[in-house]
PDB file of C-alpha atoms and ligand atoms in Angstrom:
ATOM      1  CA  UNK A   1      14.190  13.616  -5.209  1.00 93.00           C
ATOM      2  CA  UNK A   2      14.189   9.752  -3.834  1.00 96.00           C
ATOM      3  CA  UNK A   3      14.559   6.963  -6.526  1.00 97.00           C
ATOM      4  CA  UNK A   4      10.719   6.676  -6.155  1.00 98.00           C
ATOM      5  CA  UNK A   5      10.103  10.182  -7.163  1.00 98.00           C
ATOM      6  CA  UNK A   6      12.206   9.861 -10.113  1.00 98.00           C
ATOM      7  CA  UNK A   7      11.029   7.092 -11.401  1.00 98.00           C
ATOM      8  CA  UNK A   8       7.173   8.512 -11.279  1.00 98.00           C
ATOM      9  CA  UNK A   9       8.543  11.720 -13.112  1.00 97.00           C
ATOM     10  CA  UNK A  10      10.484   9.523 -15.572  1.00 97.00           C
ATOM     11  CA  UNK A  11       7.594   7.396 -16.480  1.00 98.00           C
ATOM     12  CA  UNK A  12       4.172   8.179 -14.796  1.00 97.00           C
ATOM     13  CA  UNK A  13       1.634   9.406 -16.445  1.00 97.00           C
ATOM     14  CA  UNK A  14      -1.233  11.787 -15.065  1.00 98.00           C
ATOM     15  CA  UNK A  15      -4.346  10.986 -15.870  1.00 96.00           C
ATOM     16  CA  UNK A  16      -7.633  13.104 -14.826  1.00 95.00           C
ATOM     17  CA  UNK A  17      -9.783  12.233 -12.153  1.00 93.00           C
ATOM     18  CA  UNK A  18      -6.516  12.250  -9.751  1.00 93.00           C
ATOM     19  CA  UNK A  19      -5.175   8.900 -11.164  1.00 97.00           C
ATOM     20  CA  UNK A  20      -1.559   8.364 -11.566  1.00 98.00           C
ATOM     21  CA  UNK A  21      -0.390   5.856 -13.874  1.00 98.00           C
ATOM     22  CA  UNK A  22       2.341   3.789 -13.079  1.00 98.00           C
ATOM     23  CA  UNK A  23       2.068   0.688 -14.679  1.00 97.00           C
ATOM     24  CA  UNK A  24       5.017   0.509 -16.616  1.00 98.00           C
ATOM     25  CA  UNK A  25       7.114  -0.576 -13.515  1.00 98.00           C
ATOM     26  CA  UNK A  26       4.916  -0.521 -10.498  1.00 98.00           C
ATOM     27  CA  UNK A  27       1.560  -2.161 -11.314  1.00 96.00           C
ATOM     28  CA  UNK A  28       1.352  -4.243 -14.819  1.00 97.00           C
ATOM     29  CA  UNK A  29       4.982  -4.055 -15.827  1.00 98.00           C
ATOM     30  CA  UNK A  30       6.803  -4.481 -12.838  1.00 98.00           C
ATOM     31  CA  UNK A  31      10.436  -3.415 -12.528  1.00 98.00           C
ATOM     32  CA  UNK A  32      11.776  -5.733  -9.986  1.00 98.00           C
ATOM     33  CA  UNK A  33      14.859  -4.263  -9.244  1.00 98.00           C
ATOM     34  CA  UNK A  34      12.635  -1.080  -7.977  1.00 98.00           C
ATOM     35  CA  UNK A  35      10.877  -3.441  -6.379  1.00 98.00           C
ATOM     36  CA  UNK A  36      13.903  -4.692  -4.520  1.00 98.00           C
ATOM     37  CA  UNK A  37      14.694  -1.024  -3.901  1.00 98.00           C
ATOM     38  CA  UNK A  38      11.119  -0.140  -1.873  1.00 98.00           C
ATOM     39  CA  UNK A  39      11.430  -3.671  -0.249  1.00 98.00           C
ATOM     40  CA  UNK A  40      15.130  -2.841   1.279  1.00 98.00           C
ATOM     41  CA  UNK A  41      13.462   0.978   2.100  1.00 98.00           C
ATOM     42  CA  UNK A  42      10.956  -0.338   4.398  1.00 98.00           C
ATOM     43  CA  UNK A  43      13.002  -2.938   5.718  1.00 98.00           C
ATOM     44  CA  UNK A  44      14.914   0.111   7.177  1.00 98.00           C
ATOM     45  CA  UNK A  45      12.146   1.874   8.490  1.00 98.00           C
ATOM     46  CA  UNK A  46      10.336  -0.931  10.275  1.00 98.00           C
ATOM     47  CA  UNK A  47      13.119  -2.972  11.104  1.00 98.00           C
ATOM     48  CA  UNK A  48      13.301  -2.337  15.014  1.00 97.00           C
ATOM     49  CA  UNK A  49       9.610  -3.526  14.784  1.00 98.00           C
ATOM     50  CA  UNK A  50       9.840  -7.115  15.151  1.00 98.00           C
ATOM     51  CA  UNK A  51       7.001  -8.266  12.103  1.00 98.00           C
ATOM     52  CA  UNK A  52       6.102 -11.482  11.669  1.00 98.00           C
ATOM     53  CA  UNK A  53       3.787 -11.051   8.394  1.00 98.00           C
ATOM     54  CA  UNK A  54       3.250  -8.745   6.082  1.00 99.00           C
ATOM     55  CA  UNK A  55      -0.144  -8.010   4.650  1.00 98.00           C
ATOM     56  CA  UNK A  56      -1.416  -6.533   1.421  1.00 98.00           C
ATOM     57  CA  UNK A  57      -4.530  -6.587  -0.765  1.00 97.00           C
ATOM     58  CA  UNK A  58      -4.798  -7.870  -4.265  1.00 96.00           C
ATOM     59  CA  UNK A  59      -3.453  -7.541  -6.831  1.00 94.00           C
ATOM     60  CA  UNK A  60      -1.516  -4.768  -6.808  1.00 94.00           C
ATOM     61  CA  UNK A  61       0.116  -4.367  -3.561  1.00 97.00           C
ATOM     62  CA  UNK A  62       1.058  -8.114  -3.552  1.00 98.00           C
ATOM     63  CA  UNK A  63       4.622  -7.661  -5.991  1.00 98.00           C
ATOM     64  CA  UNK A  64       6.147  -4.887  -2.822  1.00 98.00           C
ATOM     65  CA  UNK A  65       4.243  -6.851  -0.157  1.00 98.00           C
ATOM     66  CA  UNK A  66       6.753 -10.048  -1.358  1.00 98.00           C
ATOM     67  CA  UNK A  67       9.863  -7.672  -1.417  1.00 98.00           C
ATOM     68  CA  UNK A  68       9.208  -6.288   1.852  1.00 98.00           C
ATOM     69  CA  UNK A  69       8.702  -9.790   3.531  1.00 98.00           C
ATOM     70  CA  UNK A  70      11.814 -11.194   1.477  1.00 98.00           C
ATOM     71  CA  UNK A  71      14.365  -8.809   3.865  1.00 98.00           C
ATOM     72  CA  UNK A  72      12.148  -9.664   6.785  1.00 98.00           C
ATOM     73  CA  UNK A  73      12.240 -13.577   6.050  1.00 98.00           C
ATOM     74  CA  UNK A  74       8.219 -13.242   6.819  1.00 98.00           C
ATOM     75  CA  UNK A  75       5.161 -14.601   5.166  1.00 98.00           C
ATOM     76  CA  UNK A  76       3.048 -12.130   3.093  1.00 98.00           C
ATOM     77  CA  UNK A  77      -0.425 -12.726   3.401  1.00 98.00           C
ATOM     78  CA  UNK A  78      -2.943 -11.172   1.015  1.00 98.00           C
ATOM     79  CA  UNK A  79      -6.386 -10.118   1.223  1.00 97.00           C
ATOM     80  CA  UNK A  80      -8.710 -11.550  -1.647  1.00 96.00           C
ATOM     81  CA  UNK A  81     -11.494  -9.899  -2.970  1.00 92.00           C
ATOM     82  CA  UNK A  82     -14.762 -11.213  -2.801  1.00 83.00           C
ATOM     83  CA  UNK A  83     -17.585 -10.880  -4.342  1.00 64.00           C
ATOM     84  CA  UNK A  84     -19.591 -13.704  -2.621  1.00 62.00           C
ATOM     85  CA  UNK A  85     -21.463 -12.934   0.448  1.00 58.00           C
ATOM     86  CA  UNK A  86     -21.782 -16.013   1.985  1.00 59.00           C
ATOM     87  CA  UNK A  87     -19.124 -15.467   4.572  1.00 60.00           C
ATOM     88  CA  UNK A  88     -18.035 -18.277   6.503  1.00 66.00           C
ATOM     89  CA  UNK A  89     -16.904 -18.367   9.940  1.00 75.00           C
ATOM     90  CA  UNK A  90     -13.359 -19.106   8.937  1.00 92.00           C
ATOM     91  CA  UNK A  91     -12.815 -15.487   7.504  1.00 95.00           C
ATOM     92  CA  UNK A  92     -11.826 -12.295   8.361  1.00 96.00           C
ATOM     93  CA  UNK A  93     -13.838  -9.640   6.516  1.00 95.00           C
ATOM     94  CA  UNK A  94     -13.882  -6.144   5.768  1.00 96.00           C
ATOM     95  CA  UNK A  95     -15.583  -4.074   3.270  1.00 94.00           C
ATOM     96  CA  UNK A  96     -13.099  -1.972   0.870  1.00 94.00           C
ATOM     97  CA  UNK A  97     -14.755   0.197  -1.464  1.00 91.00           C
ATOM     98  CA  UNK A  98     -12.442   0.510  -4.508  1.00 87.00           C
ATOM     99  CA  UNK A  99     -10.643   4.225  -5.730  1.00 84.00           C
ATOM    100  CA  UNK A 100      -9.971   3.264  -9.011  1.00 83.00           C
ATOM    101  CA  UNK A 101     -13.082   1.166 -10.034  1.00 83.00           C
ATOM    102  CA  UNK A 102     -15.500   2.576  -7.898  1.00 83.00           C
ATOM    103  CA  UNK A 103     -17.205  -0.542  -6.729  1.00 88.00           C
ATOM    104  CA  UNK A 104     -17.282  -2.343  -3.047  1.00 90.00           C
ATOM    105  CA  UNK A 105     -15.683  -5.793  -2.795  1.00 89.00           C
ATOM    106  CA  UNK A 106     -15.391  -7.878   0.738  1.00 93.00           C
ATOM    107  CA  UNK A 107     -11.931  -8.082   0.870  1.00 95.00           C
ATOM    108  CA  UNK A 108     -11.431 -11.949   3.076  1.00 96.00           C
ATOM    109  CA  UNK A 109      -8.713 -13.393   5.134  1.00 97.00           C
ATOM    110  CA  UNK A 110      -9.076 -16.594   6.070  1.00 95.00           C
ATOM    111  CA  UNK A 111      -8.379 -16.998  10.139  1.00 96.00           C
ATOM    112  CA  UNK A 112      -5.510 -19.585   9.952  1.00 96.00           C
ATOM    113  CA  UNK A 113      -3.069 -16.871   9.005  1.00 97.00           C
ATOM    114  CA  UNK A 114      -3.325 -14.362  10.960  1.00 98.00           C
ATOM    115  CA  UNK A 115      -3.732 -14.252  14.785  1.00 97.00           C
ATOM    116  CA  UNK A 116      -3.036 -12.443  17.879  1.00 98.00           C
ATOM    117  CA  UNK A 117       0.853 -12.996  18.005  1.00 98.00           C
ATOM    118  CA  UNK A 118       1.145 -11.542  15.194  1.00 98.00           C
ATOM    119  CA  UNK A 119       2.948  -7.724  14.670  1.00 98.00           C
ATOM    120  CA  UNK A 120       1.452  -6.883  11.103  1.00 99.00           C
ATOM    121  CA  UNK A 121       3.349  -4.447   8.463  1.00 99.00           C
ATOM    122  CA  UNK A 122       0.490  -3.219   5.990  1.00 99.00           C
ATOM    123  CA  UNK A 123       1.843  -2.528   2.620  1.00 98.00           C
ATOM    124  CA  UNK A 124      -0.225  -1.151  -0.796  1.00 98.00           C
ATOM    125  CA  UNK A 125       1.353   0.580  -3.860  1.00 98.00           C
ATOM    126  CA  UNK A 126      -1.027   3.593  -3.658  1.00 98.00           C
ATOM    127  CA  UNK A 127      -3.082   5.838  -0.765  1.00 98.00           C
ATOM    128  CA  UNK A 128      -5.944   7.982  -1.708  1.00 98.00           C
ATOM    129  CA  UNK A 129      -8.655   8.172   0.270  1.00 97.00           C
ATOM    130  CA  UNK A 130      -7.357   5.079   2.656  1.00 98.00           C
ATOM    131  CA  UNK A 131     -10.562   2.769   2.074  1.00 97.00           C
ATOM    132  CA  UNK A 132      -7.846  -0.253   1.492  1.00 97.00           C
ATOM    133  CA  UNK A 133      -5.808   0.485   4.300  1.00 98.00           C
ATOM    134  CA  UNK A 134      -8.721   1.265   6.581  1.00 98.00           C
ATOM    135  CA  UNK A 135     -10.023  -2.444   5.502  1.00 98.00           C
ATOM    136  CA  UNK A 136      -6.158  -4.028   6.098  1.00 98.00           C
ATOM    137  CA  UNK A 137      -6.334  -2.582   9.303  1.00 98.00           C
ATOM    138  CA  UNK A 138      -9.652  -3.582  10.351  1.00 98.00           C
ATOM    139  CA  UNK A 139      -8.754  -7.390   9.334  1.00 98.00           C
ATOM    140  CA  UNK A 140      -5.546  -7.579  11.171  1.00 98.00           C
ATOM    141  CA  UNK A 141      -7.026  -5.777  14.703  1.00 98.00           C
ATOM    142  CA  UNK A 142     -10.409  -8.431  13.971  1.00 97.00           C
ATOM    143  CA  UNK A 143      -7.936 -11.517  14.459  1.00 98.00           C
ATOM    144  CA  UNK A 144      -6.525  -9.710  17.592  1.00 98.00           C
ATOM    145  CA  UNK A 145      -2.763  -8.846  15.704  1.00 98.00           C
ATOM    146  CA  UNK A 146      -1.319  -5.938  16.400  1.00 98.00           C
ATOM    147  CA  UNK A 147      -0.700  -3.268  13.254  1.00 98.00           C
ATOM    148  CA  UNK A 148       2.752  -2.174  13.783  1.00 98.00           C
ATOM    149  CA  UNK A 149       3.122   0.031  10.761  1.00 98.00           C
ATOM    150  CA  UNK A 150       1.749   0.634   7.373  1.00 98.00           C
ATOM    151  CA  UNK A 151       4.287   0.909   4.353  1.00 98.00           C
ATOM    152  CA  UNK A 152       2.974   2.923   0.839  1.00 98.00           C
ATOM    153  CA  UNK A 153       5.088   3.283  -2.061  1.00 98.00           C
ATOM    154  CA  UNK A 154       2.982   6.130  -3.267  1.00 98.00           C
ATOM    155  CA  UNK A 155       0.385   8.510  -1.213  1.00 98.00           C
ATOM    156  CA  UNK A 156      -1.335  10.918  -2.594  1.00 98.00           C
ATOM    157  CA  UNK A 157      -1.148  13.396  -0.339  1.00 98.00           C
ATOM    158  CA  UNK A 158      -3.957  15.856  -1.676  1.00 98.00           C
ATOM    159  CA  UNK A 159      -6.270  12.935  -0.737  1.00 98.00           C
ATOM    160  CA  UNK A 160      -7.660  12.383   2.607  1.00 98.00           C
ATOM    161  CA  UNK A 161      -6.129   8.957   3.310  1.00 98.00           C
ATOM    162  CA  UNK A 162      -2.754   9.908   4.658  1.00 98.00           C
ATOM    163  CA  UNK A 163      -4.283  12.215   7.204  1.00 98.00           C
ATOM    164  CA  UNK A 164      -6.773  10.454   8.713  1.00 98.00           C
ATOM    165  CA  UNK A 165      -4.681   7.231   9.250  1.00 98.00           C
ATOM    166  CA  UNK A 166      -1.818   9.278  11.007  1.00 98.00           C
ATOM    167  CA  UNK A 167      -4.714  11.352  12.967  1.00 98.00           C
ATOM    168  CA  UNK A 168      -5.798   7.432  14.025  1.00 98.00           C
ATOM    169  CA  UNK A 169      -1.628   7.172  15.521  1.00 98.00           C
ATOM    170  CA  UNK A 170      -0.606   4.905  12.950  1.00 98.00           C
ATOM    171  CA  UNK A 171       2.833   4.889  12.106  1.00 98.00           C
ATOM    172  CA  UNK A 172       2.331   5.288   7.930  1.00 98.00           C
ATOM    173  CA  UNK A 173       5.832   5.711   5.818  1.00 98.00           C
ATOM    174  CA  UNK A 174       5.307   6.538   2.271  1.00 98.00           C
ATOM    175  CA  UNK A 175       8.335   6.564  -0.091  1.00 98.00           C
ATOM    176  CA  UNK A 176       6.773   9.594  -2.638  1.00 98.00           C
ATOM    177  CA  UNK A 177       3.870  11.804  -1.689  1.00 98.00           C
ATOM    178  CA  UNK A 178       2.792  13.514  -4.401  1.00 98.00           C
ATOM    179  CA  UNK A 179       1.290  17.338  -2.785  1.00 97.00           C
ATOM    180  CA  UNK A 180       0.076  18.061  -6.682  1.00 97.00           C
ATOM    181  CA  UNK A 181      -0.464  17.138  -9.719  1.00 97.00           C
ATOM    182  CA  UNK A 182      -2.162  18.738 -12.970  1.00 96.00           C
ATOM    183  CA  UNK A 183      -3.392  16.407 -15.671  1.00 95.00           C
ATOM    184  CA  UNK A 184      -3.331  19.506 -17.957  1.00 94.00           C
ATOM    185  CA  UNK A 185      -0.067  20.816 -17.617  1.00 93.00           C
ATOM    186  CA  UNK A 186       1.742  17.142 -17.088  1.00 89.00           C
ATOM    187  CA  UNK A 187       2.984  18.656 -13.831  1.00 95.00           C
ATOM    188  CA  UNK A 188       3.743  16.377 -10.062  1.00 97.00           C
ATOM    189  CA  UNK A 189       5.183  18.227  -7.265  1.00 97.00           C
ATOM    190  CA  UNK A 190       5.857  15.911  -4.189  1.00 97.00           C
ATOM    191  CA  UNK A 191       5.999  16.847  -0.219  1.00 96.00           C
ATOM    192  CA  UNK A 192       9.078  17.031   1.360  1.00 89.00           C
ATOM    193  CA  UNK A 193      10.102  13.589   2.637  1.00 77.00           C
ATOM    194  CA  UNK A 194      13.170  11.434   4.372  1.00 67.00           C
ATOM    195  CA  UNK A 195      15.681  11.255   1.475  1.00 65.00           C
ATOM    196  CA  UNK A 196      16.377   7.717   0.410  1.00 70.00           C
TER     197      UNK A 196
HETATM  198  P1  LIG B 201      -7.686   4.090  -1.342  1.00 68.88           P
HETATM  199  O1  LIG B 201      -8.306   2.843  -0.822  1.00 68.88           O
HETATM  200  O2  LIG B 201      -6.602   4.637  -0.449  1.00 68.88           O
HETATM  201  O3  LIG B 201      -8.712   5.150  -1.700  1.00 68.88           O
HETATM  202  O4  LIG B 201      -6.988   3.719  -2.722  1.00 68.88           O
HETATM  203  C1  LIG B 201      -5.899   2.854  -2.724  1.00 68.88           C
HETATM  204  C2  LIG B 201      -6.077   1.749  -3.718  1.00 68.88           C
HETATM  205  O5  LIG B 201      -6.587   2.246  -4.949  1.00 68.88           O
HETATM  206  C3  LIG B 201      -4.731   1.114  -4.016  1.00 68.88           C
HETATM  207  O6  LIG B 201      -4.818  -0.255  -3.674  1.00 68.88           O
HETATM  208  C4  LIG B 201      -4.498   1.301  -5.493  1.00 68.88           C
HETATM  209  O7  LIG B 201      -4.480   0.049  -6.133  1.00 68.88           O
HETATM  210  C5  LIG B 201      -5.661   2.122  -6.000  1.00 68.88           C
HETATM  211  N1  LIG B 201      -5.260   3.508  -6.379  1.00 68.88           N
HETATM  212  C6  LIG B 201      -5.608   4.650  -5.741  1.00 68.88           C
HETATM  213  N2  LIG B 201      -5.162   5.724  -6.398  1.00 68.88           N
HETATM  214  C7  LIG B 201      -4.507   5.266  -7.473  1.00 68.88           C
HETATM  215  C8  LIG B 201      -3.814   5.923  -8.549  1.00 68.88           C
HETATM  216  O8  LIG B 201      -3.706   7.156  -8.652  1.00 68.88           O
HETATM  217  N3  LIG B 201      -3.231   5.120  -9.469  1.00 68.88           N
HETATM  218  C9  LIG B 201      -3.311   3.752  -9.397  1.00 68.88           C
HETATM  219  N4  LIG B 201      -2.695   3.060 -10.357  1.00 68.88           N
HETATM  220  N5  LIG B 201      -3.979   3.108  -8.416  1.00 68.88           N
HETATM  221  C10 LIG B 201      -4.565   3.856  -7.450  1.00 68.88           C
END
């Protein structure tokens, strides 16, 4: 097991519905020298990419998004949510319907920080179905940047999310994929990955 996986047997919790809690050191509490730990991990695994921002959607994805861009001496950007609809030209917009509170936002970019030099690392703490990623994605290829990888800390690899973005040829690293888990039992098996 990778320090990820430990960590999520150590202290996640299972809930039902196919929600794992982690937010005693991933997304409330934040542990910051794991943080440090998944920042230096994708460093090494996109590092003969060349990025020049890395880009994440609130709230949660913004704490790994800054450790990532610290070892890469980038800018993270962050996609807002938004519940307004009047869209001005200025934005990038995508629509990201939400696993966890099952509602739609407009997730927004605004245009000055992103643009067609650009060579994008995506980066989220979780992948289910891939709705935020699929919206991240959409955004960057709208302002004419090119998505050179996408970086998750935890996919859930019984969920469709995973599959259909590597299907698509993106190159997607995730630290822990979790093949199973049982809210019953209190059980979490994970897929074979690259030690770390
Ligand atoms: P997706 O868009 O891939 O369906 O879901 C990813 C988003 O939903 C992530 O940004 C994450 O915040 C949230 N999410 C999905 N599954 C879980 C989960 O099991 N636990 C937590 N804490 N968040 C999740």
């Amino acid at each position: 097991m990778n320090f990820l996986e430990e960590r999520i047997i150590k202290d996640g919790t299972i809930k039902p519905n196919n929600v794992l809690k982690v937010d005693s050191f991933l997304n409330h509490q934040m542990d910051i020298e794991l943080m440090d730990r998944i920042g230096e991990e994708f460093y090494n695994r996109f590092k003969d990419c060349d990025i020049t921002k890395v880009l994440t959607i609130e709230a949660s994805g913004i704490a790994i998004a800054c450790s990532v861009a610290r070892c890469f001496n980038v800018p993270v950007v962050f996609a807002k949510k938004s519940k307004s609809i009047n869209i001005d030209g200025e934005m990038y917009i995508a629509e990201v319907e939400s696993f966890t509170h099952k509602n739609t936002n407009s997730v927004i970019v605004s245009k000055r920080f992103l643009n067609e030099n650009d060579r994008v690392l995506i980066v989220d703490d979780f992948l289910a179905n891939g709705c935020a990623m699929q919206g991240l994605i959409k955004i960057t290829e709208s302002a004419g940047a090119t998505v050179m990888g996408l970086g998750i800390a935890i996919e859930k690899g019984f969920q469709i999310g995973g599959r259909v973005l590597r299907n698509l040829g993106y190159r997607l690293e995730s630290l822990a994929i979790v093949e199973s888990m049982d809210h019953e039992t209190n059980t979490i098996k994970f897929r074979e990955t690259v030690a770390v």
